[in-house]
GROMACS .gro file of C-alpha atoms in nm:
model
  271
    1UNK     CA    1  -7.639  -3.764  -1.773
    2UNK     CA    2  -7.551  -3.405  -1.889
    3UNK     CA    3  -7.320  -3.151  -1.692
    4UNK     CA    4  -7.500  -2.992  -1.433
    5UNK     CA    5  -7.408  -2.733  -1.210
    6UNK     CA    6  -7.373  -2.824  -0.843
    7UNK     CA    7  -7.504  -2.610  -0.527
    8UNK     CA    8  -7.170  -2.417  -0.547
    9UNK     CA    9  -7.177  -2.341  -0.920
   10UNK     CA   10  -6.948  -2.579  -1.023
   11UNK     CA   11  -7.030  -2.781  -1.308
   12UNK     CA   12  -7.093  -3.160  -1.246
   13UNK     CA   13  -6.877  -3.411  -1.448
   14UNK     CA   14  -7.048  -3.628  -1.656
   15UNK     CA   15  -6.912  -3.986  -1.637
   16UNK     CA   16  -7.137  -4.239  -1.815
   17UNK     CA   17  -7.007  -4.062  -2.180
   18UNK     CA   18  -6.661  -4.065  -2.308
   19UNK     CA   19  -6.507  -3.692  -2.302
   20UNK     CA   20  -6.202  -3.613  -2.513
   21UNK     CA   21  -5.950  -3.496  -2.253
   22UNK     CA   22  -5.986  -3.804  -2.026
   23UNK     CA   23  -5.928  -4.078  -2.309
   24UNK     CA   24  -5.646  -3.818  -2.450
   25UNK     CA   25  -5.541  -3.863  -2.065
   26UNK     CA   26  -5.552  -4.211  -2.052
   27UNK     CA   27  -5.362  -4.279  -2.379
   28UNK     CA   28  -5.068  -4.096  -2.199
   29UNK     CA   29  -5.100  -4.320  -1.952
   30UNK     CA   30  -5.279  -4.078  -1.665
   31UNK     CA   31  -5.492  -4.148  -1.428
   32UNK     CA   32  -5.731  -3.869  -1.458
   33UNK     CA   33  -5.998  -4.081  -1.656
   34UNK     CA   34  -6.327  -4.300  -1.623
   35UNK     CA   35  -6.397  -4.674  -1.714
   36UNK     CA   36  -6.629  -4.520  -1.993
   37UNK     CA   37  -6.318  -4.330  -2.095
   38UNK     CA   38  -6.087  -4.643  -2.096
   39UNK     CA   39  -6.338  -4.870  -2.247
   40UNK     CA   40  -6.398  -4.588  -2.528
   41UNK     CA   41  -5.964  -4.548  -2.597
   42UNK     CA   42  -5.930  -4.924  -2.592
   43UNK     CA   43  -6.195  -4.939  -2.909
   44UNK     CA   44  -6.033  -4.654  -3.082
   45UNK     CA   45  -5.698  -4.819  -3.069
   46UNK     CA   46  -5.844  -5.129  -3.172
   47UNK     CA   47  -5.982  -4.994  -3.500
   48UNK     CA   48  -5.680  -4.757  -3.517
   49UNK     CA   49  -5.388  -4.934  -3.383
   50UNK     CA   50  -5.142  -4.588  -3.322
   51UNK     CA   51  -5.369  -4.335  -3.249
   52UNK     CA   52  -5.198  -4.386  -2.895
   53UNK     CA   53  -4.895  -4.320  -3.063
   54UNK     CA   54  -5.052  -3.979  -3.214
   55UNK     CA   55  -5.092  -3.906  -2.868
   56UNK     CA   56  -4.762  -3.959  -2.736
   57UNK     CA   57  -4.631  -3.799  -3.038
   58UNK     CA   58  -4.867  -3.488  -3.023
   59UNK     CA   59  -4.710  -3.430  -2.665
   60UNK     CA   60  -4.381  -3.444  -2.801
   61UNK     CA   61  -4.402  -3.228  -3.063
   62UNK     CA   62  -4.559  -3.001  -2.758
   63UNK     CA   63  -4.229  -3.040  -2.544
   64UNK     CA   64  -3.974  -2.989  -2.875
   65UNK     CA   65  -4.152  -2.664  -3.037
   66UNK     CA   66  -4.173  -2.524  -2.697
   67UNK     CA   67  -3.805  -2.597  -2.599
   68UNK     CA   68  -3.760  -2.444  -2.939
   69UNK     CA   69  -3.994  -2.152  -2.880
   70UNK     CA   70  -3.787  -2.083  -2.565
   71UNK     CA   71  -3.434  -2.130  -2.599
   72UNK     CA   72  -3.448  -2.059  -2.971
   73UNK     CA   73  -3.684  -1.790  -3.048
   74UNK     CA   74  -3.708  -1.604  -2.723
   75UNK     CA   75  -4.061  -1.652  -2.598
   76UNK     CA   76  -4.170  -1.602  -2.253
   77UNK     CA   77  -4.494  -1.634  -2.290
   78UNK     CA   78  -4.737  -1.860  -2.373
   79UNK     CA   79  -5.111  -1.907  -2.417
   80UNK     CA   80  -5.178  -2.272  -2.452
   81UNK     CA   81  -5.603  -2.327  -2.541
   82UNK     CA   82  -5.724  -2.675  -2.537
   83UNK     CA   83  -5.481  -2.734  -2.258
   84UNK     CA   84  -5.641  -3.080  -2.154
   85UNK     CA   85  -5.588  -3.223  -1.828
   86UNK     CA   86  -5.249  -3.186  -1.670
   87UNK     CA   87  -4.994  -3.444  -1.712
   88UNK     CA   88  -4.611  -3.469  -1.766
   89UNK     CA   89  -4.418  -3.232  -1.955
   90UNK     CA   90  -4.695  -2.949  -1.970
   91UNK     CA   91  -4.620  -2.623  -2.164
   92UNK     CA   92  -4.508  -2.449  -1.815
   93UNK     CA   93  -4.234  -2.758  -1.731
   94UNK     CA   94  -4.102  -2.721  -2.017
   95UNK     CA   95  -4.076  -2.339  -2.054
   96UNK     CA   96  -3.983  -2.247  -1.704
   97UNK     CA   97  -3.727  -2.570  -1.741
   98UNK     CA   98  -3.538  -2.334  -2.009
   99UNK     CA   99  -3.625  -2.013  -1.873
  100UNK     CA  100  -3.769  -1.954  -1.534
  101UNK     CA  101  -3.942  -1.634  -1.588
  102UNK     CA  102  -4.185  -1.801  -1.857
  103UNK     CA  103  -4.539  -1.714  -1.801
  104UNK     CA  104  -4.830  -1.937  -1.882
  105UNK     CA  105  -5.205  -1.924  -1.976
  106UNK     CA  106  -5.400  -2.246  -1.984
  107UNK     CA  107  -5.688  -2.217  -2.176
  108UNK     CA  108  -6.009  -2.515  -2.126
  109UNK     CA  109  -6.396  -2.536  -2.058
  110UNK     CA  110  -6.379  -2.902  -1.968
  111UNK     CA  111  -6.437  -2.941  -1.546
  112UNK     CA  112  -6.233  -3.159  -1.475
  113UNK     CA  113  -5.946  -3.019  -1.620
  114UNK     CA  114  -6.076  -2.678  -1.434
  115UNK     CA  115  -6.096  -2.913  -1.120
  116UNK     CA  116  -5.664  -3.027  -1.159
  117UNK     CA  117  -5.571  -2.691  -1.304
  118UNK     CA  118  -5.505  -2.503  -0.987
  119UNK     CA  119  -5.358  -2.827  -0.827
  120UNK     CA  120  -5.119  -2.919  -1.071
  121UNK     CA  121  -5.081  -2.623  -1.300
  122UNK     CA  122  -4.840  -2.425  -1.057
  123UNK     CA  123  -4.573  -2.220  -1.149
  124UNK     CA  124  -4.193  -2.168  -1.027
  125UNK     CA  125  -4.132  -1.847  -0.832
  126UNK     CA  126  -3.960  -1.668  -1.135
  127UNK     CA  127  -4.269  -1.709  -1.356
  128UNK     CA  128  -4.625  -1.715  -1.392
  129UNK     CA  129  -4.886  -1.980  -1.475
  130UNK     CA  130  -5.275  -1.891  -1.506
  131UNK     CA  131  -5.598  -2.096  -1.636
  132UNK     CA  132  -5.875  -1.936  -1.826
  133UNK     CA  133  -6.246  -2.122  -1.763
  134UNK     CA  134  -6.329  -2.041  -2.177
  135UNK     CA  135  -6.410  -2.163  -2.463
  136UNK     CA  136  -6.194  -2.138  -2.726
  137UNK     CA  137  -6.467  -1.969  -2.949
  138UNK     CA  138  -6.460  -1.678  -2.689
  139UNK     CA  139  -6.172  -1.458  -2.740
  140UNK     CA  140  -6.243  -1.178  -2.622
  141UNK     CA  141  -6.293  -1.316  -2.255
  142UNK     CA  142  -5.982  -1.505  -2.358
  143UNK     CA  143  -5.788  -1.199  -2.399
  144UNK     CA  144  -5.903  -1.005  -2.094
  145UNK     CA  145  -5.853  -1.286  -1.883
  146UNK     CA  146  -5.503  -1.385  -2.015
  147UNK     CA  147  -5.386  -1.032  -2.029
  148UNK     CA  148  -5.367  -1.046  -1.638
  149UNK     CA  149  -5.077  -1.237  -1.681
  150UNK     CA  150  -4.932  -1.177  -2.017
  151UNK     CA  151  -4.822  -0.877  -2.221
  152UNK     CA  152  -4.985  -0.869  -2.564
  153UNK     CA  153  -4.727  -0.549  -2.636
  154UNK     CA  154  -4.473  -0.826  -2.620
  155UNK     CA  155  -4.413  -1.187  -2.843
  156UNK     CA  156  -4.679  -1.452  -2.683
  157UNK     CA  157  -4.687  -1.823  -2.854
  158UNK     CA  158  -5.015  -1.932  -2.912
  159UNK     CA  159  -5.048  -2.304  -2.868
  160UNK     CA  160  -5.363  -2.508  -3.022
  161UNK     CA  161  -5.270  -2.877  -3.063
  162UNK     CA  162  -5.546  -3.058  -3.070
  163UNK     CA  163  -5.834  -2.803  -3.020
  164UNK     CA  164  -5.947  -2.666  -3.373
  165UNK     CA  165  -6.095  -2.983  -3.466
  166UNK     CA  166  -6.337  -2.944  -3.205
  167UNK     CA  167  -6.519  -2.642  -3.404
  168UNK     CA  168  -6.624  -2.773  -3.689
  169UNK     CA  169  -6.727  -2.506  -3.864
  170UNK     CA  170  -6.442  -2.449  -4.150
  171UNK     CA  171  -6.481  -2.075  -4.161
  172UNK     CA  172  -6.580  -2.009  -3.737
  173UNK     CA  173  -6.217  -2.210  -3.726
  174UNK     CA  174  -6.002  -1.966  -3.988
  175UNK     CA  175  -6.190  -1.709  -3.804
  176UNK     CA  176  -6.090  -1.843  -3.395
  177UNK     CA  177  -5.715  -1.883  -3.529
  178UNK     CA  178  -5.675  -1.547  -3.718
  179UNK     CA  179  -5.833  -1.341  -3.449
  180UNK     CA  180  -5.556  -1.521  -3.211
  181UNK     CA  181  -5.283  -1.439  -3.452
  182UNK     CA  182  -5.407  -1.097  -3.497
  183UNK     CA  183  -5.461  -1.085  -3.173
  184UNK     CA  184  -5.037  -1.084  -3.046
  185UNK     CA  185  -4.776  -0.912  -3.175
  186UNK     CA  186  -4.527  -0.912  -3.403
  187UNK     CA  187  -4.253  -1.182  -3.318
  188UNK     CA  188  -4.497  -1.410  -3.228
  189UNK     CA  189  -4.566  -1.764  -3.274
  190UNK     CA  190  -4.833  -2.004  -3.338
  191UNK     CA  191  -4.776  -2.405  -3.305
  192UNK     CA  192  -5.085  -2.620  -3.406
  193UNK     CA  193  -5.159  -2.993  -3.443
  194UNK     CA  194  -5.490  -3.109  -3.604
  195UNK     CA  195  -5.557  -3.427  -3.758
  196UNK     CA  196  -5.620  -3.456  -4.135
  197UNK     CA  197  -5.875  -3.682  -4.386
  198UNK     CA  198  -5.776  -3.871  -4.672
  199UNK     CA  199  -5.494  -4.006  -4.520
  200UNK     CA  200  -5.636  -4.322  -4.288
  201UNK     CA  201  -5.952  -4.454  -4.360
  202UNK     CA  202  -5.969  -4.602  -4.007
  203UNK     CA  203  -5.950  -4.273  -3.891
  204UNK     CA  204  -6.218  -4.127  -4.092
  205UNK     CA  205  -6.434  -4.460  -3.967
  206UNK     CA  206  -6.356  -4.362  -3.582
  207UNK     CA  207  -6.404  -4.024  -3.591
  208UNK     CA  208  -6.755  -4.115  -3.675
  209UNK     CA  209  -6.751  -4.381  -3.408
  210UNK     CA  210  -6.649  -4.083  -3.158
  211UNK     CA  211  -6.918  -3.837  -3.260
  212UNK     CA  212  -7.160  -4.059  -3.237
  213UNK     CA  213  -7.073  -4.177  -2.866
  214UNK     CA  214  -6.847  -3.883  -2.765
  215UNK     CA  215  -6.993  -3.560  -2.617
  216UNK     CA  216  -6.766  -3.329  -2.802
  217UNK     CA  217  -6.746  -3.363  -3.150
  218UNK     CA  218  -6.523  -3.351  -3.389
  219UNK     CA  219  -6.392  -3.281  -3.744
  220UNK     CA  220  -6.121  -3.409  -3.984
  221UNK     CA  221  -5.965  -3.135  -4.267
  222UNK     CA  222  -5.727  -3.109  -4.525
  223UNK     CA  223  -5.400  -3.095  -4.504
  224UNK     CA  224  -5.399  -2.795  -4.669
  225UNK     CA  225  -5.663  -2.627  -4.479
  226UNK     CA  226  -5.424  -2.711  -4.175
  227UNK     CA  227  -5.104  -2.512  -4.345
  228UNK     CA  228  -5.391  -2.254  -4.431
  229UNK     CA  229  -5.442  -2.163  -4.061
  230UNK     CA  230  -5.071  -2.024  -4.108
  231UNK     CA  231  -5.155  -1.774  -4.408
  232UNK     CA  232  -4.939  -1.464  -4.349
  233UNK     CA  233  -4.680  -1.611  -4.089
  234UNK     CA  234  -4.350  -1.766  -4.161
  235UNK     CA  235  -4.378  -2.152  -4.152
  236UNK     CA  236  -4.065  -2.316  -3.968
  237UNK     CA  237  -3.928  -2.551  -4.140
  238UNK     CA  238  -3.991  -2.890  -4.167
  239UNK     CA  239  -4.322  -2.724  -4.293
  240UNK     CA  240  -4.704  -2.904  -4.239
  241UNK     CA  241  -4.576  -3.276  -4.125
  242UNK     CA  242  -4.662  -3.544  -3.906
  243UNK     CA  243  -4.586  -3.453  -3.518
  244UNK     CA  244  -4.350  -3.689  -3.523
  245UNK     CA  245  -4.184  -3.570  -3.795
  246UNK     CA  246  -4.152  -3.233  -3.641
  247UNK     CA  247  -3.786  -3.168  -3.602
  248UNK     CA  248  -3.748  -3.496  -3.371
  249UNK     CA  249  -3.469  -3.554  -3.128
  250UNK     CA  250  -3.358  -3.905  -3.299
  251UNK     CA  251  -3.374  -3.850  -3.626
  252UNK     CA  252  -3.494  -4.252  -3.656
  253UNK     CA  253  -3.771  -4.226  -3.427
  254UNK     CA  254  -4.049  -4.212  -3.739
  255UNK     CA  255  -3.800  -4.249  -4.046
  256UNK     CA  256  -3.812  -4.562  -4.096
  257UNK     CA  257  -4.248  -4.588  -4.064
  258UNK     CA  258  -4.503  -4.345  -4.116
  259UNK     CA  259  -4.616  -4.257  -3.696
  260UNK     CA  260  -4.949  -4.155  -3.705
  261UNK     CA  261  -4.950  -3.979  -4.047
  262UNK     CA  262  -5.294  -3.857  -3.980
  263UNK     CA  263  -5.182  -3.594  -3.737
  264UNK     CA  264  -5.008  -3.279  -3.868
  265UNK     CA  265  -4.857  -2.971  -3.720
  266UNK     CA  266  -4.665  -2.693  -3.751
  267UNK     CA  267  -4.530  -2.417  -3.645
  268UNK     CA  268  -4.481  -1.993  -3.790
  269UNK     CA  269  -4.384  -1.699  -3.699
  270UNK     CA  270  -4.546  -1.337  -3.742
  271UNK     CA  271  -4.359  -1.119  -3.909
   0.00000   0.00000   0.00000
């Protein structure tokens, strides 16, 4: 069954095919998911035994480089694309946790997550937190719509963990992320996540499992054509690492044993 739109022009969710952001949800341990979605995670993890990990370790390197991109850098705003379906800790929490006034863009074309967003997504008094119906590919409906609640004259970190995969293109994908960056100002940050080949040949085995049952499909790349994504900005240090290598809390949470090594980020800074 493909989406459809209902009566009301909503679009129709399709449940008898796995979709990324409900088997991402139910490897953090939501409840925003299908059997088709749960049957699908439980054979990824079989034939990749911590890619639930990679998960939980994605959304932690989500909560430290924002707590870092708040109380550290100064950012109050934030446009987070590939948002995914709400869950604990989203960008918002942990901004407006640190400073109130935050404001927040959510950026998705999945309906479901359209269908939580206005439920869950909510924002403290002090701040602001929007959603943008777009694809990722589309930024210059990104950038109208987000600009209703953020000021592009002013820093703005752009968030994309877990979404440039998903266009598989190699030179649409340079092109999507350096129209962003060019996009915001000086000051400005971008944090990204993406998973890499050559690392896990499990991985590179599943991904084809996924494309060839998932609806949305995706792509593995270098590591180097991840740190490429930040050509002309000021990597933080540690640099292009594992997410759970990314400046992490207790220092022996993934010292001792590579945690997902197959899933790098990073985070830089325009100058």
């Amino acid at each position: 069954m493909a989406e459809q739109h209902l009566p009301d022009g909503t679009r129709s969710l399709d449940q008898l095919r796995p979709h990324s952001a409900r088997v991402w949800d139910y490897w953090l341990g939501g409840k925003s998911n299908y059997e088709v979605d749960r049957v699908t995670g439980d054979q990824l993890q079989e034939a990749v035994p911590d890619v639930v990990e990679a998960a939980r370790a994605d959304r932690g390197f989500l909560m430290r480089s924002v707590r870092h991109l708040t109380a550290e850098a100064g950012i109050r705003q934030f446009l987070d694309l590939g948002a995914g379906l709400p869950t604990n800790h989203n960008t918002h929490e942990v901004a407006q946790d640190i400073a109130p006034e935050s404001r927040v863009v959510y950026v998705d074309n999945d309906p479901l997550v359209l269908r939580y967003a206005d439920a869950l997504l909510t924002s403290g008094p002090q701040g602001a937190t929007n959603y943008v119906d777009a694809d990722v590919r589309d930024i210059a409906a990104i950038l109208e719509q987000a600009a209703k609640t953020l000021d592009f004259t002013r820093p703005v970190a752009v968030m994309m963990l877990g979404i440039v995969q998903f266009i598989i293109d190699d030179a649409e994908a340079r092109d999507v992320v350096g129209r962003l960056v060019e996009a915001v100002p000086p000051g400005s940050h971008l944090a990204l996540a993406h998973p890499v080949r050559g690392v896990s040949s499990e991985v590179d085995r599943v991904l084809q499992m996924w494309n060839d049952a998932g609806v949305d499909p995706q792509t593995l790349r270098d590591p180097a054509d991840v740190a490429g994504y930040f050509d002309g900005l000021e990597i933080l240090e540690p640099g292009v690492v594992p997410c759970a290598r990314w400046r992490p809390e207790e220092p022996a949470v993934g010292a001792n044993r590579a945690v997902a090594p197959w899933r790098v980020c990073a985070v830089g800074r325009k100058p």
